[in-house]
Amino acid sequence: MSTRSAPDRLSHTPARFCRATGPRRGVTGILAMIFLVMFSSLAAAMAVMSKGNLRAAETHQRICRAQAAVDTGLQIAQARLTEAASRMIVARGELDAEYAGELWAGTYPNSPAVTIIAPPDGRVEPSTPRGLAEIIELHHDADADPSPIAPITLGSAPTGWVRALPIAIERNDDGDAVSLAQLDYVPPDNQGRVLVISTGYEWDWLRDRWVTRTAQQFFSIGKYPSHAIISPSRVMIGRNVAVNGPLGIRYTSASLDTIDGSPLTSVSDFEGLDAELSAKVAAFHTRVLADDVDGDNRLRISHSIESRGLASLNQMDFDQPPDSAADRAFEDYTRDNAIDEFDIFLKHFDTNRADNAQRVVLSEALTDGTPAEGEAAEFALDDALALLIDSGVPDRNGNGRWNGNLVDGEWDWNSFPDNNGDGARNEDDIDADDITLGYRDGVLDFRDQYAKIRGSVYFRASRNQWETSRDDYGVALADYQKMVEGTIAADPGERPVKFQATDAEVPDFTPESFAEAARLMGEFASEPGVQSDDFAQVIADQVGDEFIIESTPFGSPAPADWYRRPVYRNLTFRNTTIPWGTNALFVNCTFVGVTRVRTWIENTHASWIYYGEQQRNPATGALVDKYPLSPASTIALDERWCAFLDCNGIVRQPTLMVDVNGDGSLEACSDTKLVSNNLRFHDCTFIGSIVADKPRVFTHVRNKLQFTGATRFSDRHPTEPDDPDYQLTDEERALTSRSSMMLPHYSVDVGTNNSPAAQNINLQGAVIAGVLDVRGNASITGALLLTFRPEYGVAPLAVYGAPAGNPEGFNVTLGYFTPEQGDNEGLDLSEMTDLDADGTLDVGWDSARTAAGALVAVGTTPIEESWFDGVPDTDANPATHIRRAIPFNGFGKITLNLDPNLTLPDGLAAPISIKPVLSTYLEGQIAHGN
């Protein structure tokens, strides 16, 4: 066997080692090239993707900006339409599609009147526009040239359209517009809606062209009430009254002082409940006078001025007897970052504070049937006030549905609207969400959104004029909020109080404004084919059967006159006319359709209010003329009196000549009760409206209507909703839906002071009257439009040409006031005592009287309820005649809810309004036309 020597084996080792570990430059180079290609490709791809993303992002940004310009254009269009509408003062009430088209084009008839006012910004227009289209076109023409970076060709607009030049939204450093909105306004369609087409333009620098987007939206043209009350006389809002809607007060009478009486008086709902709470509220009012800067009668916690006194208030001790410990009575229980009377009230009565619920449980009567049923009551001093707050703001979720009344734990379906539109009112109409949000849940807390006035208050008077006025002692008022208590909750962005408001903010109207509408409604019954009842035939069976001696105003401690009224009971009238001189009391009667009240309108004679004035013999009830046409008289009312009196050569007024018998011939008259109408409706039902002829002069004693008891107005009968005898025809419904009361230049009383709890008067629609008093328990859904403007030296504030009285005596009164507070018909409750020792405070004695007005002797049996009218007097001697104490029934509650969708009657000259129809917003596709 052969073998290699060791040297030979060793000689090959270095050679193999060098080949195995030497540099492999070829492979490395190849790998480097591969990676270079890969990274280059990735870099290129990333660059391409980045550039694409950047371009896509920039394009998306341009599209978004163009879309933003579209939305901005729609906002501009809404502002333009709103301003244009505010310049058109229209007297017509219902704006149907045809009339909307006429307002747009300026082709409307001359009556009812349309007035175009000047632009609010003071710009000068080449001519006075006539229609909405022209107003909008002139406004856009007044805009500055947008100077776009590149020209935009619009083309000619279709007939009737308004095509506006583009509006610059954004400009570059050179002043060129690079973002624009262009608007087209399409005439109203068959629903009376204006279509706005908004095109947004955004300049694309890379493509050197405009990026555009388009959208459209409809805007409805309408005329809706913007105030819960508009009044040319003073407004007084008493205790347990809530007004949900703005107020417009035009009262500026300044004949006797810088202003004759406060334009608005409102009182706290919480003073007088108990002494300790009253002290807290009084201390709070003191700080409001010192610190409240915006007039809403609240103190904002985060406001540097309004909050400065809260710490010291919370250190006060109101305990009785005092315990020298800080009560911290002023905390934000309603969670709105402000302190008001309701916060104070809630903490005062929240006795169960351990659960930190910050709520007050109501009485057992008010928790029955509610989520709080069975819980221990914390507030039971005034169920009317508790119910007012717990049922306030019925539509709490703002969906247009609201619930009715909860009575004795059961829902009153007649008080519900037909929320689901199925023609019936039942459990299907309940809005459970409103209950979840606190409506009639049996407790009071932050969800109840309490406010005395919910909406802004507009005054035509200036603040200085009001605050420099002087009282009967010559002392200047100094601060108007001394007369205005209670929270004023304005809409977001609105001021709570505005002085020197314009006519556009508080529309002006006169008694004549509604005269034509009242006349047309009143004559409805005489139109061919209309079912109507002859008043004389309906009452024929009751004529002469029953009469009652009654004062006017009914329930007033200081009557202005007396009437011997015929009494009509349990009758039904349809589209009837009540002749002048009726002066009746209607009890439990039903009026369907239009009820017309006649009066002699030419009531301009200087002695008109004195003719027929009577006084009552306190014992027998017999009525005697205060100014008889005989030597017994001491005043010569006209030239006939001089045959009996020594007129000393003074020329008297001509003899009053009127058509007493309604036969068309004039005859001498010495009793204007025969040609006027002073009526009272008790426990009556109106399925429709009541209207009256407008007298030339406001004579509140002769032309007066009073609604007492459980009188209600509705569009269907509360207990016989399906009876055809009580149902309105389509024509009647269309006519009466605008106004439940159209009584221009009439004095109207709704309810009475110290009304029993059973009184519940419901009014709907526009309530039109000369002056209006609402007392006791009442609910009004609609708007109050008052027509009488008191003028010193003009009748009735004049006696034979000489000025007399004070304009402040004529006002709109909601709720209870004392005579000292300005209500001459109010009861003085300051000295109430338990007169008959039954444990209940009484307001006075009620003398028993027969229907003829005679006192009833002691011992007469059986005692009849009809002998007592609930009006305090001091006529009966308890030793000889029957009397009984009148218990205090509480202040009642009154709610006035503005119906923002109410269709007004013709006559109120007010601006029209524009509302966006949000559901019609559409991007991209353009669809238009009629």
GROMACS .gro file of C-alpha atoms in nm, residues 22-35:
model
   14
   22GLY     CA    1  -1.113   3.432  -0.109
   23PRO     CA    2  -1.331   3.736  -0.215
   24ARG     CA    3  -1.643   3.661  -0.436
   25ARG     CA    4  -1.690   4.002  -0.599
   26GLY     CA    5  -1.920   3.881  -0.875
   27VAL     CA    6  -2.192   3.755  -0.645
   28THR     CA    7  -2.186   4.066  -0.431
   29GLY     CA    8  -2.216   4.287  -0.731
   30ILE     CA    9  -2.510   4.092  -0.861
   31LEU     CA   10  -2.685   4.114  -0.523
   32ALA     CA   11  -2.613   4.484  -0.499
   33MET     CA   12  -2.763   4.540  -0.842
   34ILE     CA   13  -3.072   4.340  -0.748
   35PHE     CA   14  -3.122   4.544  -0.430
   0.00000   0.00000   0.00000
